[in-house]
Short mmCIF file of C-alpha atoms and ligand atoms in Angstrom, two decimals:
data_model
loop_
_atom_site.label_atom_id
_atom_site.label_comp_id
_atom_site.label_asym_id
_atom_site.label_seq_id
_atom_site.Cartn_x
_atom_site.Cartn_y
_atom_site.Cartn_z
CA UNK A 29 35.31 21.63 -27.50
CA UNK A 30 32.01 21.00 -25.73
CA UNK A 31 31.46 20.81 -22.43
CA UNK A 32 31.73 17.57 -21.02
CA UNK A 33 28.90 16.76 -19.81
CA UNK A 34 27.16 17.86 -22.84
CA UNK A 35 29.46 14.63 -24.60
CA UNK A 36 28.50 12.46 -22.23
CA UNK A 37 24.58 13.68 -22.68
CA UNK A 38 25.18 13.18 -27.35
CA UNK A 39 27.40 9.44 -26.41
CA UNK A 40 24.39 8.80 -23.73
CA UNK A 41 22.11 9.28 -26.18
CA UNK A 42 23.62 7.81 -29.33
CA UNK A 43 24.80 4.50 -26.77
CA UNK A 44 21.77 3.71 -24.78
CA UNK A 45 18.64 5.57 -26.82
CA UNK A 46 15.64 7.71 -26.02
CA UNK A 47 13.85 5.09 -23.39
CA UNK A 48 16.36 6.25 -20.82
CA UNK A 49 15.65 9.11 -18.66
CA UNK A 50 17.47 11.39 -16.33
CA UNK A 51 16.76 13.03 -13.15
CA UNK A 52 17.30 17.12 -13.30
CA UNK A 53 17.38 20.04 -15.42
CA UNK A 54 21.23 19.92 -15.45
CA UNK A 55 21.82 16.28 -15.04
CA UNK A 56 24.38 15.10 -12.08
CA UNK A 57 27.50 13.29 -13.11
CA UNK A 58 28.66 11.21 -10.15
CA UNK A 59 32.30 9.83 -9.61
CA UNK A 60 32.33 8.71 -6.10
CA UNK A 61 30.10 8.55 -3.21
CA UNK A 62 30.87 7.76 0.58
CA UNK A 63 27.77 7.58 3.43
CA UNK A 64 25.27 10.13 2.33
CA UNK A 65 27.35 11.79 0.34
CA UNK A 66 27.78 12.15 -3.69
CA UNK A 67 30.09 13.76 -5.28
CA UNK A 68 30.27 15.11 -8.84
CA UNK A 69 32.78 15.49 -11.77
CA UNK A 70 33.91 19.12 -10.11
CA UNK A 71 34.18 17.46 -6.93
CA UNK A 72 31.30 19.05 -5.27
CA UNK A 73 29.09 17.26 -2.83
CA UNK A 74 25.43 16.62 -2.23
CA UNK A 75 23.65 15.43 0.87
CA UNK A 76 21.85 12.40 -0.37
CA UNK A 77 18.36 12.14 0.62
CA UNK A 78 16.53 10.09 -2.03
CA UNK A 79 18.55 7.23 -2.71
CA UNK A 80 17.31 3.89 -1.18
CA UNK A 81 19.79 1.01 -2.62
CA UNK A 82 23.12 2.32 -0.75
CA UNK A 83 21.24 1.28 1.79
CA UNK A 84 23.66 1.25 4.85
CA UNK A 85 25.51 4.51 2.76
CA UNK A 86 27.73 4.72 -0.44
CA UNK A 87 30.73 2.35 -0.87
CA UNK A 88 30.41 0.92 3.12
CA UNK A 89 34.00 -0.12 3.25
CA UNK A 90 33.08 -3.21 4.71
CA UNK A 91 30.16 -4.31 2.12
CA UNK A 92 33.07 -3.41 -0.66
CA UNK A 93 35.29 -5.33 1.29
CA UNK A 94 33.15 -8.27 1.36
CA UNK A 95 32.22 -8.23 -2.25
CA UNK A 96 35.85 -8.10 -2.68
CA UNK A 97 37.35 -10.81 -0.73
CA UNK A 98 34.70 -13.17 -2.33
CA UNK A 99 34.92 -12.09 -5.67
CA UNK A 100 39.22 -12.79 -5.32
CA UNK A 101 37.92 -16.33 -4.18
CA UNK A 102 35.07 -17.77 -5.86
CA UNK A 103 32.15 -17.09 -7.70
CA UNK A 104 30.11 -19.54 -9.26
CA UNK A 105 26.02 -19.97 -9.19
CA UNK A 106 23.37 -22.26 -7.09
CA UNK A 107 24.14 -25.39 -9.01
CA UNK A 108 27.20 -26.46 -6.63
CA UNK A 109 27.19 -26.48 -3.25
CA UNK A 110 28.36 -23.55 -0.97
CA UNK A 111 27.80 -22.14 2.04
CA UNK A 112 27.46 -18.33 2.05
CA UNK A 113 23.85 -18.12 0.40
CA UNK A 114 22.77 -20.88 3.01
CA UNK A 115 24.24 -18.44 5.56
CA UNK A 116 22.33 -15.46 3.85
CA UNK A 117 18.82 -17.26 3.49
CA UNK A 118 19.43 -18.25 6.89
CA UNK A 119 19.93 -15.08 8.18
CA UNK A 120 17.39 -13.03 6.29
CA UNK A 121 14.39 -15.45 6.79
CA UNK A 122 15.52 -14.77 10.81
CA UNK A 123 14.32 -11.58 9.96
CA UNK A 124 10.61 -12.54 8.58
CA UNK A 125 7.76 -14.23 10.65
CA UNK A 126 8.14 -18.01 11.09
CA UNK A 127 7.35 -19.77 8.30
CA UNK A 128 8.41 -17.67 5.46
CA UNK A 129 11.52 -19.75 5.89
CA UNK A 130 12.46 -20.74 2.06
CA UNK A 131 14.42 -17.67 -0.58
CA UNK A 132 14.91 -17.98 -3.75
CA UNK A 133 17.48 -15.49 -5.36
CA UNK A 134 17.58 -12.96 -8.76
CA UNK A 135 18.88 -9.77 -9.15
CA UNK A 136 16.23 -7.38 -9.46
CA UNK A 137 12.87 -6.88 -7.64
CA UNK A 138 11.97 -7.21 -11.23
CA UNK A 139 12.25 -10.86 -11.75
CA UNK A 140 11.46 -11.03 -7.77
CA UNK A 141 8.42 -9.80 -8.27
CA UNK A 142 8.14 -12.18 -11.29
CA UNK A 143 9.06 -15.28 -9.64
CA UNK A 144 5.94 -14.49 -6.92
CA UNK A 145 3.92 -13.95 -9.67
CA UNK A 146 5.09 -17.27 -11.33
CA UNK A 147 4.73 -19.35 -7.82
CA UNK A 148 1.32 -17.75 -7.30
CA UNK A 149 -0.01 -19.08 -10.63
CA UNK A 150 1.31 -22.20 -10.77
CA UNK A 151 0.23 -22.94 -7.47
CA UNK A 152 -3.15 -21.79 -7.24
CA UNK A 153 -3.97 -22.44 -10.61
CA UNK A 154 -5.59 -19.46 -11.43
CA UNK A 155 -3.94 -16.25 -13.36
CA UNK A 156 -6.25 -12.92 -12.10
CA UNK A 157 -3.79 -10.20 -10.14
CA UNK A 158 -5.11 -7.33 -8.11
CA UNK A 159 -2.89 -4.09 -7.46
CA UNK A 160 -2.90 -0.37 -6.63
CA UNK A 161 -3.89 1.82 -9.41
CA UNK A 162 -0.38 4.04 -9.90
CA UNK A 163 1.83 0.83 -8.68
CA UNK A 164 4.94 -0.11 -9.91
CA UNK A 165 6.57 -3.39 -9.23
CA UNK A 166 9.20 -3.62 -12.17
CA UNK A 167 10.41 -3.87 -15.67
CA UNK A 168 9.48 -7.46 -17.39
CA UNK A 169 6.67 -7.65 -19.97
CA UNK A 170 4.66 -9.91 -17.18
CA UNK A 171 5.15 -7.42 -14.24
CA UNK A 172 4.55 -3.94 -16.50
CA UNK A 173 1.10 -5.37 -17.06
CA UNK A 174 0.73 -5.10 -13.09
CA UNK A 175 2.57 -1.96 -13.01
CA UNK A 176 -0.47 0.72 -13.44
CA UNK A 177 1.93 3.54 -13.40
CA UNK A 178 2.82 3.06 -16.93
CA UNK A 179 -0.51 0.90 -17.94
CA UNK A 180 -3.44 2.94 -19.32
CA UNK A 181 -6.47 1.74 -17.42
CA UNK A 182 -8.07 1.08 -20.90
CA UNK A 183 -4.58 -0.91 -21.90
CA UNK A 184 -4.63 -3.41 -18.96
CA UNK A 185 -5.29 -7.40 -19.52
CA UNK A 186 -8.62 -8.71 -18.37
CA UNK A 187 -6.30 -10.68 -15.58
CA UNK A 188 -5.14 -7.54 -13.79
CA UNK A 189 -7.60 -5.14 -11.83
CA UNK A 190 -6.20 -2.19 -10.19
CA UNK A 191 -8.25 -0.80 -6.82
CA UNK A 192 -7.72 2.75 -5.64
CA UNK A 193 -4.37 3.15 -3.32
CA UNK A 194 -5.03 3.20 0.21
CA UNK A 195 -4.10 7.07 0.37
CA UNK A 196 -6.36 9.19 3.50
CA UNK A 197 -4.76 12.12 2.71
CA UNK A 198 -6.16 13.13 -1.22
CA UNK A 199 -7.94 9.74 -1.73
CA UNK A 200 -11.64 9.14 -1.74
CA UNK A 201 -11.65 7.86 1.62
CA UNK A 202 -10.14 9.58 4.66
CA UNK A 203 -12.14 8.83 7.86
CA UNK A 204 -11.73 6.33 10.36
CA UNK A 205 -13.19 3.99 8.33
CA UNK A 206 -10.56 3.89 5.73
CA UNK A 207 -9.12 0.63 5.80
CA UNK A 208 -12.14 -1.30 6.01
CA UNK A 209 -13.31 0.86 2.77
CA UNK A 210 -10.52 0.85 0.60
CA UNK A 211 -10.10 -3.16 1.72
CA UNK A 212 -13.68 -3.58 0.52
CA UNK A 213 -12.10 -2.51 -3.06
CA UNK A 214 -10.28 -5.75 -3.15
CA UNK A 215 -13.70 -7.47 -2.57
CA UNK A 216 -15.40 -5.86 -5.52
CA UNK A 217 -11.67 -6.61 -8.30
CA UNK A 218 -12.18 -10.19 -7.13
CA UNK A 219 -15.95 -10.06 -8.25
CA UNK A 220 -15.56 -8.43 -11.29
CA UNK A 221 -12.72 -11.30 -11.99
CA UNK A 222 -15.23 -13.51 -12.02
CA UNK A 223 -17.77 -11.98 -13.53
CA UNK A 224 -15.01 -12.31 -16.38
CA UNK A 225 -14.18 -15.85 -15.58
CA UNK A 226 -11.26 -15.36 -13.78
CA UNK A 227 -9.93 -16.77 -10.59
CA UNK A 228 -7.79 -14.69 -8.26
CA UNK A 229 -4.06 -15.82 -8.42
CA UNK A 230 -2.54 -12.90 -5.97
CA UNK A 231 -3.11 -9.60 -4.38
CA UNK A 232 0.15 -7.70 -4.91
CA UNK A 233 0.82 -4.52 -2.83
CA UNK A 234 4.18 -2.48 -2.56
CA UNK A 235 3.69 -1.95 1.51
CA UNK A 236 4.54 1.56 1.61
CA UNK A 237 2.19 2.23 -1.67
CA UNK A 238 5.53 4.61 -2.91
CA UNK A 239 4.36 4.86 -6.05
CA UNK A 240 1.09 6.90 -5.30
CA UNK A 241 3.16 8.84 -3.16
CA UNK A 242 4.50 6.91 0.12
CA UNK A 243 0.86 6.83 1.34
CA UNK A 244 0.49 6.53 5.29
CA UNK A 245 -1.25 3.33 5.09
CA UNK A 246 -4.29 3.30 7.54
CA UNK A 247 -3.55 0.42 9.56
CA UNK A 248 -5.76 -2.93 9.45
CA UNK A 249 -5.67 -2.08 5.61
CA UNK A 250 -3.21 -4.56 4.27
CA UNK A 251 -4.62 -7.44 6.57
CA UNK A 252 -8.39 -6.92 5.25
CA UNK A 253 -6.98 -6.93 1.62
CA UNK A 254 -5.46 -9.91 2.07
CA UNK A 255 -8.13 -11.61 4.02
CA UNK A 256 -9.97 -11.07 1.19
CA UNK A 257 -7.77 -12.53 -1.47
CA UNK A 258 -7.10 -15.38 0.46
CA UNK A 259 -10.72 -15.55 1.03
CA UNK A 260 -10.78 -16.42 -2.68
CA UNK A 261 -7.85 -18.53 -2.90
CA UNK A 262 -5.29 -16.15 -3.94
CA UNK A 263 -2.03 -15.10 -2.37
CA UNK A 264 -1.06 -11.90 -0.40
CA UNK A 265 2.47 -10.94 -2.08
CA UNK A 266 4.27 -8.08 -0.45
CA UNK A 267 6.43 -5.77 -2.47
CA UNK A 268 8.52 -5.04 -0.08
CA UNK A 269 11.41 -4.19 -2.45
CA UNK A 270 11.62 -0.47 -1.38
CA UNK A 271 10.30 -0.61 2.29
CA UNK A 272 12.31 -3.01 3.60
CA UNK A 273 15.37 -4.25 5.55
CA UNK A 274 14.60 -2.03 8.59
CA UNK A 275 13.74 1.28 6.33
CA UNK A 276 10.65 2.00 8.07
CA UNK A 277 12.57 2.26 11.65
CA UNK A 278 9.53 1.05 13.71
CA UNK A 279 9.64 -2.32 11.70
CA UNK A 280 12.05 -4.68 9.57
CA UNK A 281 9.41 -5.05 6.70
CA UNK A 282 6.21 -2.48 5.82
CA UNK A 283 4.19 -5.44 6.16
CA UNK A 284 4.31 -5.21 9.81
CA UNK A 285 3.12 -2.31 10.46
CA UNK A 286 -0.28 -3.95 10.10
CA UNK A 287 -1.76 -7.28 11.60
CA UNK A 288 -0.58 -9.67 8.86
CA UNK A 289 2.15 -12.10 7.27
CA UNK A 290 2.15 -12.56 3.43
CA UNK A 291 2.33 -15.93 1.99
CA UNK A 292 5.01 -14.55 -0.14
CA UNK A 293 7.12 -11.72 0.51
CA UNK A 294 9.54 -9.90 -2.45
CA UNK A 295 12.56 -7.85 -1.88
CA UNK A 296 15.33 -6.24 -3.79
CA UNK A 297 16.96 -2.42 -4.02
CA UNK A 298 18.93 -2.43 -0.74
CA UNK A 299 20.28 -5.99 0.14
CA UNK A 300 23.01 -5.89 -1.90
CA UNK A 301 23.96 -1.88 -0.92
CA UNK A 302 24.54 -1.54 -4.83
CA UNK A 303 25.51 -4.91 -5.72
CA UNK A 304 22.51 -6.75 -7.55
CA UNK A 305 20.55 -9.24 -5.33
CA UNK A 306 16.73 -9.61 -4.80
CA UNK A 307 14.90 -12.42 -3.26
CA UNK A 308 11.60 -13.85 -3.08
CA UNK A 309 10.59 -15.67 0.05
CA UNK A 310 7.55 -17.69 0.90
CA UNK A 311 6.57 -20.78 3.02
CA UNK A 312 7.96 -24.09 2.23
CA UNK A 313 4.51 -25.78 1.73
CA UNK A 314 4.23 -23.12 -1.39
CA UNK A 315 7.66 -23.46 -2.19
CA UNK A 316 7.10 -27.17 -2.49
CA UNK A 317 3.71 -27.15 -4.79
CA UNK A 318 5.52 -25.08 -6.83
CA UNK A 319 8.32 -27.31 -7.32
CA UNK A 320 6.06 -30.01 -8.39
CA UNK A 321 4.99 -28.03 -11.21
CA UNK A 322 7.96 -25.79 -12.21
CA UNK A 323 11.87 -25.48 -11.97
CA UNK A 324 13.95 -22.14 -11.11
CA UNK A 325 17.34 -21.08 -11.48
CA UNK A 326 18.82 -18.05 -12.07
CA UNK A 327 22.39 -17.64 -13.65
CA UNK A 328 23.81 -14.89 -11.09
CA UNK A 329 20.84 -14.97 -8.38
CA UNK A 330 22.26 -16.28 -5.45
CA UNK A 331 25.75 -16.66 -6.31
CA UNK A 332 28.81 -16.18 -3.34
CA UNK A 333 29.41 -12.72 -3.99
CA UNK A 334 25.94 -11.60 -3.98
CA UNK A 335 25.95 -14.00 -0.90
CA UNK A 336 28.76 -12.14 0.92
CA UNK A 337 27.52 -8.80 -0.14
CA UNK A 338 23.83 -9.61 1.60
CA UNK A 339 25.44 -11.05 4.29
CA UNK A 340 27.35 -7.84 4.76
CA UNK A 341 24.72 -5.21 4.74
CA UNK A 342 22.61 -7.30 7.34
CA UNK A 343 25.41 -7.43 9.48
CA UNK A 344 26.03 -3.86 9.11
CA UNK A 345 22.53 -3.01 9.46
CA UNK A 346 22.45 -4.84 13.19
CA UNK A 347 26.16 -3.70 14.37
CA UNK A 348 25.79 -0.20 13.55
CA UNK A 349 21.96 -0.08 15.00
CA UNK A 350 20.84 1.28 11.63
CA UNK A 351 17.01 0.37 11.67
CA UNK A 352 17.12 2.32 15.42
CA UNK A 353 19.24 5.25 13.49
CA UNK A 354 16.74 5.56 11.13
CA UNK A 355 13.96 5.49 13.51
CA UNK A 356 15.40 7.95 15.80
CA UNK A 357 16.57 10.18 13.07
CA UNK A 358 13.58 9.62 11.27
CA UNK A 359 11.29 10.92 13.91
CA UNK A 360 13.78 14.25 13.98
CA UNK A 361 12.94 15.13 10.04
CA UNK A 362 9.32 14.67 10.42
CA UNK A 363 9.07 17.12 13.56
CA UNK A 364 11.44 19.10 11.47
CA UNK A 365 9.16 19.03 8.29
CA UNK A 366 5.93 19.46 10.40
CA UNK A 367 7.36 22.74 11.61
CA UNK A 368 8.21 23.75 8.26
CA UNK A 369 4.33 23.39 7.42
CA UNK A 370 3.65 25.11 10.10
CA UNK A 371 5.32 28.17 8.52
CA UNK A 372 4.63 27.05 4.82
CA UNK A 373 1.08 26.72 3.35
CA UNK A 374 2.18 24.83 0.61
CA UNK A 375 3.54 21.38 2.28
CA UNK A 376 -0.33 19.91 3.27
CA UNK A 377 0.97 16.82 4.47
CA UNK A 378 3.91 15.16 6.03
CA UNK A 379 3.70 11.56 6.15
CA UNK A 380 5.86 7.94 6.92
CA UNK A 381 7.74 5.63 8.71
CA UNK A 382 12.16 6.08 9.79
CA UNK A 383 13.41 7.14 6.23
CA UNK A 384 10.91 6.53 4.28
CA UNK A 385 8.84 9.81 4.32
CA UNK A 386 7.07 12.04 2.06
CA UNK A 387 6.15 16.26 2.05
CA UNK A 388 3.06 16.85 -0.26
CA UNK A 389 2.86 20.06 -1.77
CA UNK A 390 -0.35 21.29 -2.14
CA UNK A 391 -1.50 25.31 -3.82
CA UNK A 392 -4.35 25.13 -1.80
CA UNK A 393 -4.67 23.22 2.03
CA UNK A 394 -8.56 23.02 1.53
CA UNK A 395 -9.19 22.08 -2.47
CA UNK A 396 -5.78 20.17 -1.77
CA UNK A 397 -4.88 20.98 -5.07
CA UNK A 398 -1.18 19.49 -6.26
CA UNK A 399 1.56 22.04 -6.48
CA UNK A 400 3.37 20.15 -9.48
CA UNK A 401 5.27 22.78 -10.99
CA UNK A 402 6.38 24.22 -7.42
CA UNK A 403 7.29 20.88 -6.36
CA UNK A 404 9.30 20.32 -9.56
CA UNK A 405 10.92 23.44 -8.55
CA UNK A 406 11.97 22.83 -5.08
CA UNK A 407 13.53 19.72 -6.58
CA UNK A 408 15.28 21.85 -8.86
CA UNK A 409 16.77 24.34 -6.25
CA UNK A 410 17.37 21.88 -3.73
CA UNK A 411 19.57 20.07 -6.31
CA UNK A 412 21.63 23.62 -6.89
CA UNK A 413 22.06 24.03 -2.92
CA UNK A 414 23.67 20.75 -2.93
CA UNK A 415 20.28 18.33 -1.71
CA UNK A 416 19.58 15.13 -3.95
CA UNK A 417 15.52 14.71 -3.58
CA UNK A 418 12.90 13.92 -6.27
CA UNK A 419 8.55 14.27 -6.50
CA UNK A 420 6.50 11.29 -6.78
CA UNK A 421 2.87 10.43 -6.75
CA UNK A 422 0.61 10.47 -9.59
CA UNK A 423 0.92 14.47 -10.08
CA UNK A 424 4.60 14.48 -9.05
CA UNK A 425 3.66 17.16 -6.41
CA UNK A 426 5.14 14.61 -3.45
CA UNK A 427 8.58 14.81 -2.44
CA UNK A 428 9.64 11.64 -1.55
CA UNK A 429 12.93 11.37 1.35
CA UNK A 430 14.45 8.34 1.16
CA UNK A 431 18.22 8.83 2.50
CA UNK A 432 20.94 6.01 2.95
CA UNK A 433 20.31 4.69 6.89
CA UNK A 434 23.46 6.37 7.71
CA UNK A 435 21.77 9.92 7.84
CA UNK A 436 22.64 11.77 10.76
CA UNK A 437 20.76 14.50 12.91
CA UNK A 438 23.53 17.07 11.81
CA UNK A 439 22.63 16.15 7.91
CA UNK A 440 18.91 16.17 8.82
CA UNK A 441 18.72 19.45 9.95
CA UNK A 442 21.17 20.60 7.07
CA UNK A 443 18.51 19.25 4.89
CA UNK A 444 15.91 20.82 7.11
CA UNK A 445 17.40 24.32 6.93
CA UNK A 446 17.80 23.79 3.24
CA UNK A 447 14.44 23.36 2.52
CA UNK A 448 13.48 26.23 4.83
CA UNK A 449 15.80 28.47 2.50
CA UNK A 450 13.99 26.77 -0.68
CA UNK A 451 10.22 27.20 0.43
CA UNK A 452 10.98 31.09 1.33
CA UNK A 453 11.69 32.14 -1.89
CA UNK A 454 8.87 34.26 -3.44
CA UNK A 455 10.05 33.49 -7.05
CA UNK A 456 9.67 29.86 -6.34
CA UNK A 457 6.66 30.24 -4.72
CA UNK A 458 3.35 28.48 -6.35
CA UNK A 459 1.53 30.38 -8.55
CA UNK A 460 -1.59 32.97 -6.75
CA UNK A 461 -4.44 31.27 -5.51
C1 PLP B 507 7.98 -1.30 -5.26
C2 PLP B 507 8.93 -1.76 -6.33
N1 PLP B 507 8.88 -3.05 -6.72
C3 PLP B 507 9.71 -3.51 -7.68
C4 PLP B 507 10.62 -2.69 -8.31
C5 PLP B 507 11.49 -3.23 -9.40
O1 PLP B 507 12.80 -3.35 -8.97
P1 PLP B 507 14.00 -3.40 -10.02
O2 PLP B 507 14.14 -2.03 -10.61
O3 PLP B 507 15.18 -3.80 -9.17
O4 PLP B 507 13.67 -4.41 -11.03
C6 PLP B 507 10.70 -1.35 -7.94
C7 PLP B 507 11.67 -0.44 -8.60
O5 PLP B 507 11.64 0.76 -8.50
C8 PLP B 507 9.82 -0.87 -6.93
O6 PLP B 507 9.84 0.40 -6.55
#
């Protein structure tokens, strides 16, 4: 009889086709998960440290509990009346700058992400979109056009210009003078828009830039680029589906981190913990012209549960002093990883905000040169030793640490000392310079 996961692997296969991927050599199969902690089909553990949704940890007893107590009662959509998703747009908009005061609920950052897109068209009347060359902002036919991660330059619509990421540490522009330069990108997409006879509808920008490699954005960068759109009558939308909700530690939203509120502001992976919810939140004057023109609703977005289980994770988030946890803890792992480069040529840079950071491994410090293969195989051993991570960036040589908010010091320095172990093996080592 096979093994079982290699049934799972033919059924997988067979059930849900080739378009599906999976992380790891020797893929993971997860029963249960509690905090930071996954475990698999042998019961053995792993010390989470990529995944972003369980945002205030696997399973929180009292998000389940929530989800639970609401789905026994009621759950219907935004077509009747009902209190719990006024209580939840209530309380998330207390979290955004006044005036981005009206939400509008789906499930996914996906059709969040679409929706801004949607309100940013119909309202300004023009259709031209301007994002970061390796972006991603979700799945839909409308929003893979803007994703440039999976768009061939040569395959994008005339409507959609991608600019070069904001990123100081490999990217063109590294000096003091960063922001103002990679800002003055935005300037030149907007020109060559017209030069095609196309207005500007929006800027979008994931705040954290993950895609490219959780880029330390040099500050005064996102509010030049959006001076600029808005200059030409577009909108500043911020993707703040994976930065958000307090990841960052220093902030509640990425966008804050600079000088600047977005006239629309999308959000998704963590505010339900697991269950799906996204939102996309904007002023009411924009909310209102768009109105005139269009109609929304969305069959589960919004709904009581979804309600309760948003309503839950904030509340977690501010009893248990997550955002502060994740600051403090934060600010542990990136001393921790900066003395790891201090003893390891390869990591080059160590970079971001609470639990949102990133290592890039380098084979050279000067030519900064992308370890990809080494990277892949820290990943790999890491994943044997019992650490959940993954690479990111355009060369996967980045690995990206995004743990539930529930990481402690004790698990941060496990991680630490794992990693330590990892990047002192000679056989893993990258190849001779
Ligand atoms: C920055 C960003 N925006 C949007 C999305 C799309 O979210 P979803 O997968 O929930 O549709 C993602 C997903 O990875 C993302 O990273």
């Amino acid at each position: 009889m096979p093994h079982r996961a290699d049934t799972l692997l033919e059924r997988r296969r067979k059930l849900l086709g080739p378009a599906y991927s999976l992380f790891y050599k020797e893929p993971l199969h997860l029963v249960r998960g509690e905090g930071v902690w996954l475990y698999d089909v042998n019961g053995r553990r792993y010390l989470d440290m990529y995944n972003n949704v369980p945002h205030v940890g696997h399973c929180h007893p009292r998000v389940v509990d929530a989800i639970d107590r609401q789905g026994r009662l009621l759950n219907t959509h935004t077509r009747y009346l009902h209190e719990l998703v006024l209580d939840y747009a209530e309380r998330l908009t207390a979290t955004l700058p006044d005036g981005l005061d009206v939400a509008m609920f789906s499930c996914t950052g996906t059709e969040a992400n679409e929706l801004a897109l949607r309100i940013a068209r119909q309202v300004t009347g023009a259709t031209g979109v301007i994002v970061t060359d390796y972006s991603y902002h979700g799945n839909s036919q409308a929003i893979s056009e803007i994703s440039t991660e999976y768009t061939r330059p040569d395959m994008l619509p005339p409507y959609v210009i991608p600019v070069p990421a904001p990123d100081t540490y490999r990217g063109p522009y590294r000096a003091a003078d960063a922001a103002e330069r990679y800002a003055a990108h935005v300037a030149v997409a907007i020109e060559t828009l017209k030069g095609r006879g196309i207005r500007p509808a929006a800027l979008m920008l994931d705040t954290i830039v993950s895609s490219e490699g959780v880029v330390a954005v040099p500050r005064g960068y996102l509010s030049r680029a959006a001076a600029h759109i808005r200059d030409a009558g577009g909108f500043f939308i911020a993707d703040e589906v994976q930065p958000g909700l307090g990841r960052l530690g220093e902030r509640f939203w990425g966008f804050e981190l600079d000088d600047v509120v977005p006239d629309i502001v999308t959000m998704g992976k963590p505010m339900g913990n697991g269950h799906p919810l996204a939102a996309t939140v904007t002023r009411s004057d924009i909310a209102g012209a768009f109105a005139r023109k269009a109609h929304y609703f969305n069959t589960f977005g919004g709904n009581p549960v979804s309600a309760a289980a948003g309503l839950a994770v904030l509340e977690v988030l501010e009893t248990d002093q997550l955002q502060q946890n994740a600051l403090k803890v934060g600010r542990h792992l990136v001393s921790g990883l900066e003395q790891l480069a201090a003893r390891h040529e390869e990591i080059g840079d160590v970079r971001g905000s609470g639990f949102f950071l990133a290592a890039e491994l380098v084979e050279d410090r000067e030519t900064r040169n992308p370890a990809t293969k080494y990277a892949g195989q820290v990943v790999e051993r890491l994943r044997q030793e019992g650490v959940l991570t993954n690479t990111i960036g355009r060369d996967e040589n980045i690995l990206k640490l995004r743990p539930p908010m529930v990481l402690s010091r004790q698990d941060a320095d496990m991680f630490l000392d794992i990693l330590d172990r990892a990047l002192q093996e000679p056989a893993l080592r990258a190849p001779p310079r």
